mmCIF file of C-alpha atoms in Angstrom:
data_model
loop_
_atom_site.group_PDB
_atom_site.id
_atom_site.type_symbol
_atom_site.label_atom_id
_atom_site.label_comp_id
_atom_site.label_asym_id
_atom_site.label_seq_id
_atom_site.Cartn_x
_atom_site.Cartn_y
_atom_site.Cartn_z
ATOM 1 C CA MET A 1 26.121 0.153 2.639
ATOM 2 C CA ASN A 2 27.163 -1.878 4.865
ATOM 3 C CA LEU A 3 28.286 -5.301 3.947
ATOM 4 C CA LYS A 4 25.725 -6.837 6.350
ATOM 5 C CA PHE A 5 22.692 -4.963 5.021
ATOM 6 C CA ARG A 6 23.639 -5.390 1.843
ATOM 7 C CA ASP A 7 23.670 -9.270 1.867
ATOM 8 C CA LEU A 8 20.404 -8.869 3.713
ATOM 9 C CA PHE A 9 18.766 -6.619 0.930
ATOM 10 C CA GLU A 10 20.019 -9.557 -1.356
ATOM 11 C CA ASP A 11 18.631 -12.375 0.474
ATOM 12 C CA PHE A 12 15.138 -10.429 0.549
ATOM 13 C CA GLN A 13 15.364 -10.033 -2.941
ATOM 14 C CA ARG A 14 15.541 -13.759 -3.486
ATOM 15 C CA ALA A 15 13.307 -14.419 -1.166
ATOM 16 C CA VAL A 16 10.364 -12.506 -2.512
ATOM 17 C CA PRO A 17 8.033 -14.799 -5.324
ATOM 18 C CA MET A 18 7.451 -13.997 -8.706
ATOM 19 C CA GLY A 19 11.209 -11.795 -8.870
ATOM 20 C CA GLU A 20 10.189 -10.578 -12.448
ATOM 21 C CA SER A 21 7.568 -8.965 -11.255
ATOM 22 C CA THR A 22 8.364 -7.623 -7.418
ATOM 23 C CA ARG A 23 12.647 -6.826 -7.604
ATOM 24 C CA PRO A 24 13.752 -3.522 -8.750
ATOM 25 C CA THR A 25 15.183 -4.992 -11.232
ATOM 26 C CA GLY A 26 12.592 -7.282 -12.642
ATOM 27 C CA LEU A 27 11.919 -7.283 -16.293
ATOM 28 C CA LYS A 28 7.929 -6.894 -15.348
ATOM 29 C CA ASN A 29 8.496 -4.401 -12.945
ATOM 30 C CA LEU A 30 7.770 -0.994 -14.596
ATOM 31 C CA ILE A 31 9.562 0.905 -11.997
ATOM 32 C CA ALA A 32 12.748 -0.833 -13.032
ATOM 33 C CA HIS A 33 12.877 0.905 -16.196
ATOM 34 C CA PHE A 34 13.752 3.916 -15.357
ATOM 35 C CA PRO A 35 17.868 4.745 -15.813
ATOM 36 C CA LYS A 36 19.859 5.035 -13.021
ATOM 37 C CA ASN A 37 20.668 8.700 -13.286
ATOM 38 C CA ALA A 38 16.559 9.296 -13.206
ATOM 39 C CA ASN A 39 15.151 10.671 -10.380
ATOM 40 C CA VAL A 40 13.693 7.204 -9.229
ATOM 41 C CA PRO A 41 10.813 6.376 -7.015
ATOM 42 C CA ASP A 42 11.587 5.155 -3.591
ATOM 43 C CA ILE A 43 9.898 1.788 -3.740
ATOM 44 C CA GLY A 44 11.554 0.094 -0.773
ATOM 45 C CA PRO A 45 12.348 -2.802 1.183
ATOM 46 C CA LYS A 46 11.331 -0.646 3.781
ATOM 47 C CA MET A 47 11.947 -2.333 7.593
ATOM 48 C CA TYR A 48 9.478 -1.355 10.347
ATOM 49 C CA ILE A 49 9.421 -2.709 13.779
ATOM 50 C CA ALA A 50 5.763 -3.298 14.802
ATOM 51 C CA MET A 51 4.367 -3.600 18.305
ATOM 52 C CA GLN A 52 1.476 -6.091 19.372
ATOM 53 C CA THR A 53 -1.770 -4.283 18.730
ATOM 54 C CA SER A 54 -5.431 -5.339 19.165
ATOM 55 C CA ASP A 55 -8.709 -6.101 17.352
ATOM 56 C CA GLN A 56 -10.932 -5.758 19.735
ATOM 57 C CA SER A 57 -13.845 -3.184 19.325
ATOM 58 C CA GLY A 58 -12.660 0.198 20.112
ATOM 59 C CA SER A 59 -9.099 -0.363 19.124
ATOM 60 C CA SER A 60 -7.168 1.936 17.097
ATOM 61 C CA GLY A 61 -4.887 -0.548 15.938
ATOM 62 C CA SER A 62 -1.954 0.429 18.505
ATOM 63 C CA THR A 63 -3.443 -0.639 22.072
ATOM 64 C CA GLY A 64 -1.372 -3.346 23.530
ATOM 65 C CA CYS A 65 -3.549 -7.122 24.210
ATOM 66 C CA ASN A 66 -3.013 -9.968 26.437
ATOM 67 C CA PRO A 67 -0.034 -11.756 24.976
ATOM 68 C CA GLU A 68 -1.496 -15.425 26.747
ATOM 69 C CA GLY A 69 -2.738 -17.266 23.959
ATOM 70 C CA ILE A 70 -1.858 -14.574 21.306
ATOM 71 C CA GLU A 71 -1.238 -16.452 17.984
ATOM 72 C CA GLY A 72 2.177 -14.957 16.331
ATOM 73 C CA CYS A 73 0.987 -13.654 13.382
ATOM 74 C CA SER A 74 -0.110 -10.240 11.496
ATOM 75 C CA LEU A 75 -4.105 -9.988 11.039
ATOM 76 C CA TRP A 76 -4.696 -8.347 7.677
ATOM 77 C CA HIS A 77 -8.083 -7.146 6.140
ATOM 78 C CA LEU A 78 -7.950 -6.311 2.470
ATOM 79 C CA TYR A 79 -10.878 -4.729 0.422
ATOM 80 C CA HIS A 80 -11.497 -5.161 -3.092
ATOM 81 C CA ALA A 81 -10.806 -2.144 -5.672
ATOM 82 C CA ASN A 82 -14.123 -1.969 -6.523
ATOM 83 C CA ASP A 83 -15.093 -1.119 -2.989
ATOM 84 C CA THR A 84 -13.059 1.441 -1.939
ATOM 85 C CA GLU A 85 -15.269 3.720 -2.498
ATOM 86 C CA LYS A 86 -17.847 2.150 -0.217
ATOM 87 C CA VAL A 87 -15.160 1.841 2.227
ATOM 88 C CA ARG A 88 -14.392 5.632 2.025
ATOM 89 C CA LYS A 89 -18.090 6.456 2.479
ATOM 90 C CA PHE A 90 -18.210 4.362 5.150
ATOM 91 C CA LEU A 91 -14.994 6.170 6.814
ATOM 92 C CA TYR A 92 -16.543 9.970 6.175
ATOM 93 C CA GLU A 93 -19.785 9.017 7.657
ATOM 94 C CA HIS A 94 -18.000 7.215 10.786
ATOM 95 C CA HIS A 95 -15.407 10.309 11.311
ATOM 96 C CA ALA A 96 -18.680 12.569 10.956
ATOM 97 C CA GLN A 97 -20.527 10.941 13.511
ATOM 98 C CA GLN A 98 -17.783 10.745 16.017
ATOM 99 C CA LEU A 99 -17.385 14.595 15.290
ATOM 100 C CA GLY A 100 -20.592 15.679 15.565
ATOM 101 C CA ILE A 101 -20.491 17.269 12.262
ATOM 102 C CA SER A 102 -21.773 16.898 8.738
ATOM 103 C CA ILE A 103 -20.192 14.354 6.077
ATOM 104 C CA GLU A 104 -19.293 17.606 4.202
ATOM 105 C CA GLU A 105 -17.520 19.151 6.968
ATOM 106 C CA VAL A 106 -15.482 16.336 7.456
ATOM 107 C CA LYS A 107 -14.764 16.248 3.794
ATOM 108 C CA SER A 108 -13.420 20.145 3.671
ATOM 109 C CA GLY A 109 -11.845 19.951 6.838
ATOM 110 C CA TYR A 110 -9.801 16.265 6.834
ATOM 111 C CA ASP A 111 -7.650 14.131 4.546
ATOM 112 C CA ASP A 112 -9.123 11.044 2.679
ATOM 113 C CA PRO A 113 -9.664 8.629 5.410
ATOM 114 C CA ILE A 114 -8.329 5.801 3.145
ATOM 115 C CA HIS A 115 -4.946 7.826 2.109
ATOM 116 C CA VAL A 116 -4.362 9.140 5.240
ATOM 117 C CA THR A 117 -4.783 5.739 7.505
ATOM 118 C CA ARG A 118 -6.466 7.618 10.345
ATOM 119 C CA THR A 119 -8.851 4.964 11.294
ATOM 120 C CA TYR A 120 -8.645 0.978 12.111
ATOM 121 C CA ILE A 121 -11.944 -0.698 11.150
ATOM 122 C CA ASP A 122 -11.762 -2.888 14.129
ATOM 123 C CA ALA A 123 -14.217 -6.455 14.586
ATOM 124 C CA GLU A 124 -17.109 -3.697 15.594
ATOM 125 C CA MET A 125 -16.755 -1.344 12.565
ATOM 126 C CA ARG A 126 -16.194 -4.641 10.285
ATOM 127 C CA ASN A 127 -19.600 -5.964 11.336
ATOM 128 C CA LYS A 128 -21.388 -2.380 10.410
ATOM 129 C CA LEU A 129 -19.751 -2.073 7.039
ATOM 130 C CA ARG A 130 -20.698 -5.638 5.993
ATOM 131 C CA LYS A 131 -24.288 -5.200 7.166
ATOM 132 C CA GLU A 132 -24.902 -1.830 5.759
ATOM 133 C CA TYR A 133 -22.697 -1.359 2.623
ATOM 134 C CA GLY A 134 -22.386 -4.984 1.415
ATOM 135 C CA VAL A 135 -18.561 -4.783 1.962
ATOM 136 C CA LYS A 136 -16.790 -7.559 2.929
ATOM 137 C CA GLY A 137 -12.939 -7.610 3.127
ATOM 138 C CA TYR A 138 -10.556 -10.546 2.709
ATOM 139 C CA GLU A 139 -9.278 -11.593 5.877
ATOM 140 C CA ILE A 140 -5.667 -12.960 6.032
ATOM 141 C CA ARG A 141 -3.528 -14.316 8.744
ATOM 142 C CA GLN A 142 0.284 -13.653 7.262
ATOM 143 C CA LYS A 143 2.808 -16.320 9.652
ATOM 144 C CA PRO A 144 6.490 -15.494 9.642
ATOM 145 C CA GLY A 145 8.091 -15.823 6.640
ATOM 146 C CA GLU A 146 5.015 -15.522 4.475
ATOM 147 C CA ALA A 147 4.581 -12.822 1.798
ATOM 148 C CA VAL A 148 1.380 -10.699 1.373
ATOM 149 C CA PHE A 149 0.777 -9.261 -1.576
ATOM 150 C CA ILE A 150 -1.681 -6.690 -2.460
ATOM 151 C CA PRO A 151 -3.224 -4.806 -5.744
ATOM 152 C CA ALA A 152 -3.007 -1.452 -6.645
ATOM 153 C CA TYR A 153 -5.825 0.366 -5.057
ATOM 154 C CA THR A 154 -6.417 -2.030 -3.073
ATOM 155 C CA ALA A 155 -7.238 -0.335 1.127
ATOM 156 C CA HIS A 156 -5.736 -2.391 3.047
ATOM 157 C CA GLN A 157 -5.105 -2.514 7.405
ATOM 158 C CA VAL A 158 -3.147 -4.899 9.449
ATOM 159 C CA CYS A 159 -3.343 -5.666 12.863
ATOM 160 C CA ASN A 160 -0.223 -7.400 14.793
ATOM 161 C CA LEU A 161 -0.763 -9.650 17.072
ATOM 162 C CA ALA A 162 2.720 -10.119 18.050
ATOM 163 C CA ASN A 163 6.157 -8.249 18.330
ATOM 164 C CA CYS A 164 7.623 -8.295 15.032
ATOM 165 C CA ILE A 165 9.866 -6.891 12.127
ATOM 166 C CA LYS A 166 8.401 -6.354 8.830
ATOM 167 C CA VAL A 167 9.651 -5.768 5.544
ATOM 168 C CA ALA A 168 7.572 -4.274 2.783
ATOM 169 C CA ALA A 169 8.143 -3.202 -0.903
ATOM 170 C CA ASP A 170 6.785 -1.497 -3.826
ATOM 171 C CA PHE A 171 6.352 -3.082 -7.406
ATOM 172 C CA VAL A 172 3.998 -1.657 -10.573
ATOM 173 C CA SER A 173 3.187 -4.259 -13.058
ATOM 174 C CA ALA A 174 1.355 -3.698 -16.489
ATOM 175 C CA ILE A 175 -1.959 -4.386 -14.849
ATOM 176 C CA SER A 176 -2.027 -2.239 -12.412
ATOM 177 C CA ILE A 177 -1.381 1.208 -14.138
ATOM 178 C CA GLU A 178 -4.964 1.824 -14.674
ATOM 179 C CA ASN A 179 -5.315 1.724 -10.472
ATOM 180 C CA CYS A 180 -2.079 3.638 -10.036
ATOM 181 C CA MET A 181 -3.300 6.733 -12.388
ATOM 182 C CA LYS A 182 -6.439 6.649 -10.657
ATOM 183 C CA LEU A 183 -4.508 7.318 -7.177
ATOM 184 C CA LYS A 184 -2.375 9.751 -9.147
ATOM 185 C CA GLU A 185 -5.561 11.906 -9.512
ATOM 186 C CA GLU A 186 -6.599 11.220 -6.117
ATOM 187 C CA PHE A 187 -3.640 12.706 -4.491
ATOM 188 C CA ARG A 188 -3.783 15.511 -7.154
ATOM 189 C CA GLU A 189 -7.521 16.094 -6.143
ATOM 190 C CA GLN A 190 -6.511 16.103 -2.205
ATOM 191 C CA LEU A 191 -3.387 17.888 -3.042
ATOM 192 C CA HIS A 192 -5.760 21.200 -4.644
ATOM 193 C CA GLU A 193 -7.805 21.229 -1.856
ATOM 194 C CA GLN A 194 -5.064 21.049 1.204
ATOM 195 C CA PRO A 195 -1.168 20.924 -0.314
ATOM 196 C CA LYS A 196 0.858 18.196 1.543
ATOM 197 C CA PRO A 197 3.628 16.615 0.675
ATOM 198 C CA TRP A 198 2.676 12.854 0.605
ATOM 199 C CA LYS A 199 0.530 14.078 -1.740
ATOM 200 C CA GLY A 200 2.319 14.381 -5.004
ATOM 201 C CA ASP A 201 2.875 11.874 -7.705
ATOM 202 C CA VAL A 202 5.630 9.958 -6.058
ATOM 203 C CA LEU A 203 5.173 6.918 -8.518
ATOM 204 C CA GLN A 204 5.716 9.460 -11.452
ATOM 205 C CA MET A 205 3.895 7.477 -13.587
ATOM 206 C CA GLU A 206 4.229 9.099 -16.747
ATOM 207 C CA GLN A 207 7.705 9.017 -16.686
ATOM 208 C CA MET A 208 7.528 5.559 -15.846
ATOM 209 C CA LEU A 209 5.161 4.641 -18.952
ATOM 210 C CA LEU A 210 7.544 6.425 -20.690
ATOM 211 C CA TYR A 211 10.426 4.886 -20.393
ATOM 212 C CA ALA A 212 9.012 1.416 -19.910
ATOM 213 C CA PHE A 213 7.951 1.994 -23.678
ATOM 214 C CA GLU A 214 11.483 2.999 -24.533
ATOM 215 C CA SER A 215 12.368 -0.578 -22.946
ATOM 216 C CA LEU A 216 10.199 -2.123 -25.686
ATOM 217 C CA GLY A 217 12.340 -4.367 -28.121
ATOM 218 C CA ILE A 218 15.504 -4.498 -25.579
ATOM 219 C CA ASN A 219 16.236 -8.038 -25.033
ATOM 220 C CA ILE A 220 16.732 -9.465 -21.241
ATOM 221 C CA GLU A 221 20.131 -9.203 -21.787
ATOM 222 C CA GLU A 222 20.351 -5.419 -22.839
ATOM 223 C CA PHE A 223 18.146 -4.262 -20.204
ATOM 224 C CA GLU A 224 20.073 -6.675 -17.454
ATOM 225 C CA SER A 225 23.228 -4.344 -18.576
ATOM 226 C CA GLU A 226 24.838 -1.839 -17.139
ATOM 227 C CA SER A 227 25.246 -0.014 -20.322
ATOM 228 C CA PHE A 228 21.710 0.052 -20.979
ATOM 229 C CA LYS A 229 20.434 0.941 -16.974
ATOM 230 C CA GLY A 230 23.308 3.440 -17.070
#
């Protein structure tokens, strides 16, 4: 790895809060318990170049908007895990209306609308989602230098109100195991219906839990040592 990129990587790891849970070597990050010679899931960090987009009604989330008066931030909408099925139903109905076909035809002919991130829920759609389904998301305005934590199984979207470079990374904590397993089962169901490479068990949950279980009783010094990780 180029020295400059390695330095940036280390700087990013030091900057992210709750390092024990979020860093690739954090004791509370279950992914960190994979041995070095294992096929470790790719959790990032990943860097994106994002262009200015619009939150106006009818926007697909990639439409440029007037730069005058734009606040330099990213506009996030997160939906509670308990509302995921309502959001999914809303999107299926939305696609059915757009395509002029039945909801069952949408379900059988298209991938899961949440997992493929096909649709940006704009302001008008969010209003309908709130009124007809009782679902109100959490709106976050992320400023430069701030981090947004997204719990497992939380449907989310982002609209960048200015051009930006962003960095994303994943981690798996013990409290998210149930929701991660739920995601795995949803991917498996989709894989059975329509084979696609992204629907595999990319987190390798069973292996991850096995390696984490094997780490029980290992003290921090041993865990962080090269001899244990190797």
